[in-house]
Short mmCIF file of C-alpha atoms in Angstrom, two decimals:
data_model
loop_
_atom_site.label_atom_id
_atom_site.label_comp_id
_atom_site.label_asym_id
_atom_site.label_seq_id
_atom_site.Cartn_x
_atom_site.Cartn_y
_atom_site.Cartn_z
CA UNK A 1 28.77 22.64 -25.93
CA UNK A 2 27.77 20.57 -23.37
CA UNK A 3 25.74 17.54 -23.89
CA UNK A 4 24.87 16.61 -20.38
CA UNK A 5 21.32 16.46 -19.57
CA UNK A 6 19.61 19.37 -17.95
CA UNK A 7 18.96 19.28 -14.16
CA UNK A 8 16.06 17.07 -13.33
CA UNK A 9 16.11 15.20 -16.92
CA UNK A 10 16.47 11.40 -16.10
CA UNK A 11 19.24 9.52 -17.88
CA UNK A 12 18.54 7.35 -20.85
CA UNK A 13 20.00 4.36 -18.97
CA UNK A 14 17.60 4.90 -16.18
CA UNK A 15 14.78 3.04 -18.01
CA UNK A 16 16.19 -0.41 -17.59
CA UNK A 17 16.56 -0.18 -13.71
CA UNK A 18 13.17 1.26 -13.59
CA UNK A 19 11.87 -1.94 -15.63
CA UNK A 20 13.89 -4.40 -13.20
CA UNK A 21 12.48 -2.50 -9.93
CA UNK A 22 9.07 -2.22 -11.05
CA UNK A 23 8.79 -6.05 -11.89
CA UNK A 24 9.50 -6.44 -7.85
CA UNK A 25 5.92 -4.92 -7.46
CA UNK A 26 4.50 -7.85 -9.53
CA UNK A 27 6.58 -10.51 -7.60
CA UNK A 28 5.58 -9.73 -4.11
CA UNK A 29 1.87 -9.44 -5.13
CA UNK A 30 2.12 -12.98 -6.49
CA UNK A 31 3.70 -14.32 -3.63
CA UNK A 32 1.21 -12.58 -1.43
CA UNK A 33 -1.88 -13.97 -2.90
CA UNK A 34 -0.62 -17.43 -3.51
CA UNK A 35 -0.95 -17.83 0.33
CA UNK A 36 -4.58 -17.48 -0.15
CA UNK A 37 -4.21 -20.73 -2.18
CA UNK A 38 -1.96 -22.50 -0.12
CA UNK A 39 -4.09 -22.39 3.09
CA UNK A 40 -7.17 -24.25 1.60
CA UNK A 41 -4.48 -26.76 -0.11
CA UNK A 42 -2.47 -27.37 2.79
CA UNK A 43 -5.91 -27.89 5.09
CA UNK A 44 -6.82 -30.53 2.70
CA UNK A 45 -3.33 -32.23 2.24
CA UNK A 46 -2.34 -32.44 5.68
CA UNK A 47 -6.08 -32.52 7.24
CA UNK A 48 -5.46 -29.55 9.23
CA UNK A 49 -7.68 -27.32 11.56
CA UNK A 50 -8.46 -23.64 10.42
CA UNK A 51 -6.07 -22.38 13.04
CA UNK A 52 -3.18 -24.73 11.61
CA UNK A 53 -3.95 -23.73 8.19
CA UNK A 54 -3.88 -20.12 9.12
CA UNK A 55 -0.41 -20.39 10.53
CA UNK A 56 0.59 -20.01 6.56
CA UNK A 57 -0.05 -16.48 6.80
CA UNK A 58 1.48 -16.25 10.55
CA UNK A 59 4.72 -17.76 9.36
CA UNK A 60 4.70 -15.39 6.33
CA UNK A 61 3.99 -12.13 8.03
CA UNK A 62 6.51 -12.90 10.75
CA UNK A 63 9.40 -12.67 8.04
CA UNK A 64 8.24 -9.34 7.27
CA UNK A 65 8.19 -8.35 10.99
CA UNK A 66 11.56 -9.66 11.82
CA UNK A 67 13.46 -8.45 8.63
CA UNK A 68 12.07 -4.77 7.93
CA UNK A 69 14.43 -3.22 10.34
CA UNK A 70 17.53 -5.19 9.11
CA UNK A 71 16.46 -4.42 5.56
CA UNK A 72 16.47 -0.49 6.41
CA UNK A 73 19.68 -1.14 8.04
CA UNK A 74 21.39 -2.79 5.24
CA UNK A 75 20.13 0.08 2.95
CA UNK A 76 21.78 2.66 5.13
CA UNK A 77 25.01 0.98 4.72
CA UNK A 78 25.15 -0.61 1.52
CA UNK A 79 22.24 1.13 -0.46
CA UNK A 80 18.97 0.28 -2.03
CA UNK A 81 20.26 -2.06 -5.04
CA UNK A 82 22.27 -4.49 -2.21
CA UNK A 83 18.88 -4.84 -0.40
CA UNK A 84 16.97 -5.55 -3.63
CA UNK A 85 19.43 -8.26 -4.61
CA UNK A 86 19.46 -9.82 -0.97
CA UNK A 87 15.54 -9.75 -1.14
CA UNK A 88 15.53 -11.37 -4.16
CA UNK A 89 18.02 -14.38 -3.17
CA UNK A 90 15.88 -15.03 -0.01
CA UNK A 91 12.81 -15.20 -2.00
CA UNK A 92 14.29 -17.62 -4.60
CA UNK A 93 15.68 -19.64 -1.64
CA UNK A 94 12.24 -20.02 -0.01
CA UNK A 95 10.72 -20.92 -3.19
CA UNK A 96 13.24 -23.61 -3.97
CA UNK A 97 12.72 -25.07 -0.46
CA UNK A 98 9.03 -25.97 -1.48
CA UNK A 99 10.33 -28.83 -3.31
CA UNK A 100 12.23 -30.96 -0.31
CA UNK A 101 9.27 -29.75 1.88
CA UNK A 102 6.71 -31.45 -0.37
CA UNK A 103 9.25 -34.47 -0.90
CA UNK A 104 9.30 -34.92 2.80
CA UNK A 105 5.53 -34.13 3.46
CA UNK A 106 6.40 -31.90 6.28
CA UNK A 107 3.95 -28.81 7.09
CA UNK A 108 6.38 -27.24 9.22
CA UNK A 109 9.08 -27.33 6.15
CA UNK A 110 6.72 -25.50 4.14
CA UNK A 111 6.09 -22.73 7.04
CA UNK A 112 9.90 -22.18 7.28
CA UNK A 113 10.20 -21.67 3.57
CA UNK A 114 7.28 -19.10 3.70
CA UNK A 115 9.07 -17.30 6.48
CA UNK A 116 12.05 -17.19 4.11
CA UNK A 117 10.14 -15.83 1.32
CA UNK A 118 8.53 -13.24 3.38
CA UNK A 119 12.06 -12.25 4.72
CA UNK A 120 13.14 -11.56 1.00
CA UNK A 121 9.89 -9.70 0.64
CA UNK A 122 10.51 -7.19 3.48
CA UNK A 123 13.97 -6.47 2.01
CA UNK A 124 11.86 -5.80 -1.57
CA UNK A 125 8.79 -3.83 -0.01
CA UNK A 126 11.36 -1.60 2.15
CA UNK A 127 13.91 -0.88 -0.60
CA UNK A 128 11.86 -0.97 -3.88
CA UNK A 129 9.31 1.90 -3.13
CA UNK A 130 11.87 4.45 -2.31
CA UNK A 131 14.43 3.15 -5.12
CA UNK A 132 11.97 3.62 -7.83
CA UNK A 133 11.63 7.34 -6.75
CA UNK A 134 15.48 8.02 -7.49
CA UNK A 135 15.59 6.30 -10.85
CA UNK A 136 15.01 9.35 -12.81
CA UNK A 137 14.08 12.85 -12.48
CA UNK A 138 12.59 13.89 -9.08
CA UNK A 139 9.48 15.72 -10.59
CA UNK A 140 8.40 12.52 -12.03
CA UNK A 141 9.20 10.30 -8.89
CA UNK A 142 5.61 10.11 -7.81
CA UNK A 143 4.27 9.12 -11.73
CA UNK A 144 6.84 6.36 -11.57
CA UNK A 145 5.79 4.90 -8.04
CA UNK A 146 2.33 4.88 -9.03
CA UNK A 147 3.18 3.14 -12.33
CA UNK A 148 5.29 0.47 -10.34
CA UNK A 149 2.32 -0.03 -7.99
CA UNK A 150 -0.18 -0.99 -10.82
CA UNK A 151 1.87 -3.90 -11.34
CA UNK A 152 1.28 -5.02 -7.79
CA UNK A 153 -2.51 -5.97 -8.21
CA UNK A 154 -1.27 -7.60 -11.53
CA UNK A 155 1.10 -9.97 -9.60
CA UNK A 156 -1.86 -10.71 -7.05
CA UNK A 157 -4.26 -11.73 -9.95
CA UNK A 158 -1.31 -13.92 -11.46
CA UNK A 159 -0.75 -15.48 -8.14
CA UNK A 160 -4.42 -16.48 -7.86
CA UNK A 161 -4.36 -17.90 -11.53
CA UNK A 162 -1.25 -19.93 -10.89
CA UNK A 163 -2.96 -21.43 -7.69
CA UNK A 164 -6.25 -22.14 -9.01
CA UNK A 165 -4.67 -23.59 -12.24
CA UNK A 166 -1.69 -25.70 -11.19
CA UNK A 167 -2.08 -26.08 -7.48
CA UNK A 168 -5.87 -26.55 -6.58
CA UNK A 169 -7.22 -29.80 -8.10
CA UNK A 170 -10.89 -29.20 -7.05
CA UNK A 171 -10.86 -32.97 -5.58
CA UNK A 172 -12.26 -32.96 -1.90
CA UNK A 173 -12.91 -35.73 0.48
CA UNK A 174 -14.91 -35.19 3.66
CA UNK A 175 -13.98 -37.33 6.63
CA UNK A 176 -16.13 -40.40 5.75
CA UNK A 177 -14.79 -40.78 2.40
CA UNK A 178 -11.23 -40.65 3.56
CA UNK A 179 -12.02 -43.08 6.16
CA UNK A 180 -13.51 -45.42 3.36
CA UNK A 181 -10.08 -45.31 1.47
CA UNK A 182 -7.27 -47.75 1.92
CA UNK A 183 -4.41 -46.37 3.62
CA UNK A 184 -2.47 -46.71 0.48
CA UNK A 185 -4.94 -44.61 -1.59
CA UNK A 186 -5.51 -41.97 1.23
CA UNK A 187 -1.87 -41.41 1.67
CA UNK A 188 -1.25 -41.23 -2.39
CA UNK A 189 -4.04 -38.48 -2.14
CA UNK A 190 -2.18 -36.65 0.38
CA UNK A 191 1.00 -36.96 -1.40
CA UNK A 192 -0.35 -35.67 -4.90
CA UNK A 193 -1.99 -32.57 -3.27
CA UNK A 194 1.07 -31.88 -1.53
CA UNK A 195 3.48 -32.31 -4.73
CA UNK A 196 1.02 -29.92 -6.64
CA UNK A 197 3.05 -26.77 -5.18
CA UNK A 198 6.61 -28.25 -6.54
CA UNK A 199 6.80 -27.03 -9.89
CA UNK A 200 4.99 -23.84 -9.70
CA UNK A 201 7.47 -22.80 -6.72
CA UNK A 202 10.52 -24.10 -8.42
CA UNK A 203 9.62 -21.91 -11.54
CA UNK A 204 8.92 -18.78 -9.52
CA UNK A 205 12.31 -19.41 -7.80
CA UNK A 206 14.32 -19.76 -10.99
CA UNK A 207 12.53 -16.65 -12.52
CA UNK A 208 13.27 -14.81 -9.09
CA UNK A 209 16.84 -15.88 -8.92
CA UNK A 210 17.46 -14.83 -12.56
CA UNK A 211 15.94 -11.62 -11.93
CA UNK A 212 18.44 -11.24 -8.87
CA UNK A 213 21.23 -11.84 -11.33
CA UNK A 214 19.91 -9.21 -13.84
CA UNK A 215 19.70 -6.59 -11.07
CA UNK A 216 23.40 -7.46 -9.94
CA UNK A 217 24.82 -7.36 -13.22
CA UNK A 218 22.89 -4.17 -14.46
CA UNK A 219 24.27 -0.65 -14.08
CA UNK A 220 22.04 1.70 -11.59
CA UNK A 221 22.42 5.46 -10.94
CA UNK A 222 24.59 6.16 -7.99
CA UNK A 223 21.82 7.23 -5.79
CA UNK A 224 20.61 3.48 -5.85
CA UNK A 225 24.07 2.14 -5.18
CA UNK A 226 25.42 4.37 -2.77
CA UNK A 227 23.02 5.09 -0.12
CA UNK A 228 24.88 5.73 3.16
CA UNK A 229 23.03 8.80 3.93
CA UNK A 230 19.86 7.46 5.32
CA UNK A 231 16.80 9.65 5.85
CA UNK A 232 17.32 9.54 9.67
CA UNK A 233 19.55 12.48 9.09
CA UNK A 234 23.03 13.69 9.18
CA UNK A 235 23.49 13.59 12.99
CA UNK A 236 20.90 10.97 14.09
CA UNK A 237 21.79 7.38 14.22
CA UNK A 238 19.50 4.73 12.96
CA UNK A 239 18.65 3.16 16.53
CA UNK A 240 18.38 6.83 17.91
CA UNK A 241 15.61 7.60 15.01
CA UNK A 242 13.70 4.62 16.30
CA UNK A 243 13.84 6.13 19.64
CA UNK A 244 12.71 9.52 18.36
CA UNK A 245 9.62 7.79 16.57
CA UNK A 246 8.36 6.30 19.98
CA UNK A 247 7.87 10.09 21.11
CA UNK A 248 5.35 10.69 18.18
CA UNK A 249 2.11 9.52 19.22
CA UNK A 250 0.07 9.90 16.23
CA UNK A 251 2.72 8.07 14.24
CA UNK A 252 2.64 5.02 16.70
CA UNK A 253 -1.38 5.02 16.23
CA UNK A 254 -0.76 4.83 12.69
CA UNK A 255 1.42 1.64 13.38
CA UNK A 256 -1.46 0.17 15.34
CA UNK A 257 -4.04 1.09 12.54
CA UNK A 258 -1.72 -0.52 9.98
CA UNK A 259 -1.26 -3.75 12.15
CA UNK A 260 -5.17 -4.16 12.27
CA UNK A 261 -5.52 -3.31 8.48
CA UNK A 262 -3.25 -5.93 7.46
CA UNK A 263 -4.98 -8.45 9.60
CA UNK A 264 -8.15 -7.49 8.08
CA UNK A 265 -7.07 -7.72 4.76
CA UNK A 266 -5.24 -10.86 4.92
CA UNK A 267 -7.93 -12.47 7.01
CA UNK A 268 -10.57 -11.79 4.35
CA UNK A 269 -8.77 -13.04 1.47
CA UNK A 270 -7.04 -16.08 3.49
CA UNK A 271 -10.56 -17.39 4.35
CA UNK A 272 -12.55 -16.38 1.48
CA UNK A 273 -12.29 -19.84 -0.15
CA UNK A 274 -13.00 -21.70 3.16
CA UNK A 275 -16.12 -19.30 3.48
CA UNK A 276 -17.13 -20.38 0.12
CA UNK A 277 -16.72 -24.12 0.87
CA UNK A 278 -18.62 -23.84 4.11
CA UNK A 279 -21.50 -21.35 3.29
CA UNK A 280 -21.95 -22.06 -0.55
CA UNK A 281 -20.70 -25.68 -0.84
CA UNK A 282 -18.15 -24.88 -3.38
CA UNK A 283 -14.97 -26.72 -4.01
CA UNK A 284 -11.79 -24.94 -3.44
CA UNK A 285 -11.26 -24.46 -7.07
CA UNK A 286 -14.41 -22.91 -7.82
CA UNK A 287 -14.43 -20.72 -4.56
CA UNK A 288 -11.13 -19.17 -5.65
CA UNK A 289 -13.02 -17.50 -8.41
CA UNK A 290 -14.28 -15.16 -5.99
CA UNK A 291 -10.80 -13.88 -5.10
CA UNK A 292 -10.41 -12.88 -8.87
CA UNK A 293 -13.61 -10.69 -7.96
CA UNK A 294 -12.26 -9.57 -4.77
CA UNK A 295 -9.06 -8.12 -6.31
CA UNK A 296 -10.76 -6.64 -9.11
CA UNK A 297 -12.86 -4.79 -6.64
CA UNK A 298 -9.78 -3.89 -5.09
CA UNK A 299 -8.36 -2.39 -7.99
CA UNK A 300 -11.47 -0.29 -8.94
CA UNK A 301 -11.54 0.86 -5.43
CA UNK A 302 -8.00 2.18 -5.45
CA UNK A 303 -8.70 4.32 -8.66
CA UNK A 304 -12.02 5.50 -7.21
CA UNK A 305 -10.76 6.38 -3.79
CA UNK A 306 -7.40 8.32 -5.36
CA UNK A 307 -10.11 10.14 -7.43
CA UNK A 308 -11.97 10.74 -4.34
CA UNK A 309 -9.04 12.36 -2.45
CA UNK A 310 -8.59 15.24 -5.03
CA UNK A 311 -12.05 16.62 -3.27
CA UNK A 312 -12.19 15.15 0.23
CA UNK A 313 -10.01 14.45 3.05
CA UNK A 314 -8.00 11.23 3.06
CA UNK A 315 -8.99 10.72 6.79
CA UNK A 316 -12.56 11.13 5.99
CA UNK A 317 -12.53 8.71 3.03
CA UNK A 318 -10.80 6.33 5.39
CA UNK A 319 -12.98 6.57 8.50
CA UNK A 320 -16.34 6.31 6.18
CA UNK A 321 -14.81 3.06 3.99
CA UNK A 322 -13.93 1.40 7.25
CA UNK A 323 -17.53 2.09 8.67
CA UNK A 324 -18.83 0.46 5.48
CA UNK A 325 -16.69 -2.30 5.81
CA UNK A 326 -18.08 -2.90 9.37
CA UNK A 327 -21.46 -3.21 7.76
CA UNK A 328 -20.42 -5.68 5.32
CA UNK A 329 -18.60 -7.91 7.90
CA UNK A 330 -21.84 -7.83 9.87
CA UNK A 331 -23.55 -9.01 6.94
CA UNK A 332 -21.16 -11.92 6.07
CA UNK A 333 -21.50 -12.99 9.90
CA UNK A 334 -25.24 -12.46 9.89
CA UNK A 335 -26.59 -13.83 6.66
CA UNK A 336 -23.93 -16.07 5.40
CA UNK A 337 -24.38 -17.86 2.01
CA UNK A 338 -23.93 -16.35 -1.33
CA UNK A 339 -25.13 -12.84 0.18
CA UNK A 340 -22.25 -13.02 2.80
CA UNK A 341 -19.48 -13.94 -0.02
CA UNK A 342 -20.49 -10.89 -1.79
CA UNK A 343 -20.18 -8.84 1.14
CA UNK A 344 -16.68 -10.27 1.69
CA UNK A 345 -15.81 -9.39 -2.10
CA UNK A 346 -17.58 -5.97 -1.95
CA UNK A 347 -15.38 -5.15 1.29
CA UNK A 348 -12.21 -5.37 -0.99
CA UNK A 349 -13.26 -2.28 -2.91
CA UNK A 350 -13.32 -0.11 0.52
CA UNK A 351 -10.07 -1.68 1.90
CA UNK A 352 -8.29 -0.83 -1.24
CA UNK A 353 -7.33 2.78 -0.30
CA UNK A 354 -6.52 1.86 3.47
CA UNK A 355 -2.89 0.58 3.64
CA UNK A 356 -1.40 3.79 1.38
CA UNK A 357 -3.55 6.18 3.36
CA UNK A 358 -2.56 4.87 6.80
CA UNK A 359 0.97 4.93 5.70
CA UNK A 360 0.82 8.17 3.96
CA UNK A 361 -1.01 9.86 6.73
CA UNK A 362 1.39 8.32 9.62
CA UNK A 363 4.65 9.48 8.08
CA UNK A 364 3.58 13.07 7.17
CA UNK A 365 5.48 15.55 8.92
CA UNK A 366 8.33 13.20 10.09
CA UNK A 367 11.06 14.85 8.05
CA UNK A 368 14.33 13.06 8.43
CA UNK A 369 12.86 10.25 10.32
CA UNK A 370 10.61 9.14 7.23
CA UNK A 371 12.57 6.17 6.26
CA UNK A 372 12.83 4.66 9.58
CA UNK A 373 9.24 5.41 10.22
CA UNK A 374 8.42 3.52 6.88
CA UNK A 375 10.49 0.39 8.08
CA UNK A 376 8.21 0.12 11.32
CA UNK A 377 5.06 0.73 9.47
CA UNK A 378 6.36 -2.24 7.14
CA UNK A 379 6.84 -4.47 10.49
CA UNK A 380 3.02 -3.68 11.37
CA UNK A 381 2.60 -6.35 8.50
CA UNK A 382 2.68 -8.76 11.45
CA UNK A 383 -1.00 -8.06 11.95
CA UNK A 384 -1.58 -10.37 9.15
CA UNK A 385 0.04 -13.22 11.09
CA UNK A 386 -1.62 -12.72 14.39
CA UNK A 387 -5.08 -11.89 13.23
CA UNK A 388 -5.30 -14.67 10.84
CA UNK A 389 -4.35 -17.17 13.51
CA UNK A 390 -7.16 -15.55 15.74
CA UNK A 391 -9.73 -15.96 13.23
CA UNK A 392 -8.72 -19.69 12.51
CA UNK A 393 -9.08 -20.23 16.33
CA UNK A 394 -12.46 -18.57 16.43
CA UNK A 395 -13.65 -20.72 13.29
CA UNK A 396 -12.24 -24.03 14.75
CA UNK A 397 -14.49 -23.32 18.14
CA UNK A 398 -17.48 -21.58 16.33
CA UNK A 399 -17.80 -21.11 12.87
CA UNK A 400 -16.25 -19.77 9.85
CA UNK A 401 -18.91 -16.92 9.68
CA UNK A 402 -17.95 -15.86 13.13
CA UNK A 403 -14.62 -15.36 12.36
CA UNK A 404 -15.43 -12.40 10.55
CA UNK A 405 -16.22 -10.61 13.94
CA UNK A 406 -12.45 -10.08 14.22
CA UNK A 407 -12.12 -8.43 10.97
CA UNK A 408 -15.32 -6.15 11.91
CA UNK A 409 -13.23 -5.29 15.04
CA UNK A 410 -10.04 -4.55 13.14
CA UNK A 411 -12.24 -2.02 10.76
CA UNK A 412 -13.53 -0.32 14.12
CA UNK A 413 -9.97 0.46 15.04
CA UNK A 414 -9.05 1.97 11.72
CA UNK A 415 -12.50 4.07 11.85
CA UNK A 416 -11.40 5.36 15.28
CA UNK A 417 -7.92 6.17 13.88
CA UNK A 418 -9.36 7.95 10.99
CA UNK A 419 -12.10 9.98 12.68
CA UNK A 420 -9.61 11.25 15.71
CA UNK A 421 -6.92 12.45 13.57
CA UNK A 422 -6.07 16.03 13.74
CA UNK A 423 -7.70 18.45 11.40
CA UNK A 424 -5.17 19.60 8.74
CA UNK A 425 -3.11 16.75 8.57
CA UNK A 426 -2.33 16.30 5.01
CA UNK A 427 -0.45 13.62 2.75
CA UNK A 428 -0.54 12.03 -0.63
CA UNK A 429 -1.51 8.48 -0.40
CA UNK A 430 -0.48 7.85 -3.99
CA UNK A 431 3.24 8.09 -2.88
CA UNK A 432 2.86 5.50 -0.41
CA UNK A 433 3.74 1.78 -0.94
CA UNK A 434 0.83 -0.50 -1.89
CA UNK A 435 -0.17 -3.84 -0.46
#
């Protein structure tokens, strides 16, 4: 009598690989939201303008942009597991580089380290989402992906906690106070603020590198190791598939919408602490508490929005949520103060379903072009680099409140994309990557 599992039954040894890959969602959530802490920290430690401090996100998301396609190409040649290992190693290297960057007190070195971290995350995000779907039975693929995505906001919350507890000091000096210090005291203050990032990132680097070793030494199903057959199809080359995607206008509009969505999300969270400092008079450590509220709203919105999609069109929900967020941005710009801050927090609730919905609707019907289309959508994350820098420029030349006009414009683009979608387009946003 055969003892092999019935078709569709996951092998018992798939549980360990599932746990290893699920942790990746936690890791990149932590890295993403630690940036929201680094922006005010570096602004203080290096005496930067808002535009200059916003380059934290620019350097970070440029890594996604430049490495998304190489990640997809590597997956095609060597498989998912190899891409995960490369991603984790790059992540660890970038984290370790925070130590010499702090020792040398060089802001540009930090930007380079962040670029390397994000390069690793591009490999992880491009590979982990499809990999989790092949680690077990096909009928449970959506369940595994949703379970893994649940660890992403946990990582985000952990990133804020690590930053608020171990990096932000709550000590701030205005220009007159700094000018009144001796040169030695002023330099000592700057050095202590910069070196606050060393130990947290060293620990992160060690953990991530250890995880890479675990993935390398662990046995994965053949589908995860041998993945020479890319979704671009048997007779369609990788680069030819990119050309085909450029003949699909609805997909290209989805890439544009995703560019503006990521710019909006990153912009709101990046400058939330700065908004609290300027509008409410909080120190950075206290203003960071609002990021907890924002992430809590984001998680609640994900559950609410997903439940709503069982009754209403994803495009309709996307459009209505975008319009609500335009109104919330107008409130943050016009009223400011604590009311404006709570408007920014509330916007996270309505942002929550946007990334996976745009992603799922954009790749719907792509067939054997789906995986290459996914990598192009990951590249659109560069919106976080471009639009955060624009917000910093506007803030420097006007006011932090005015910078959120840029975010309102982003949500207007998303609303336009949602309300102009052809009727009958169906997609399951729960199977799209989280961000």
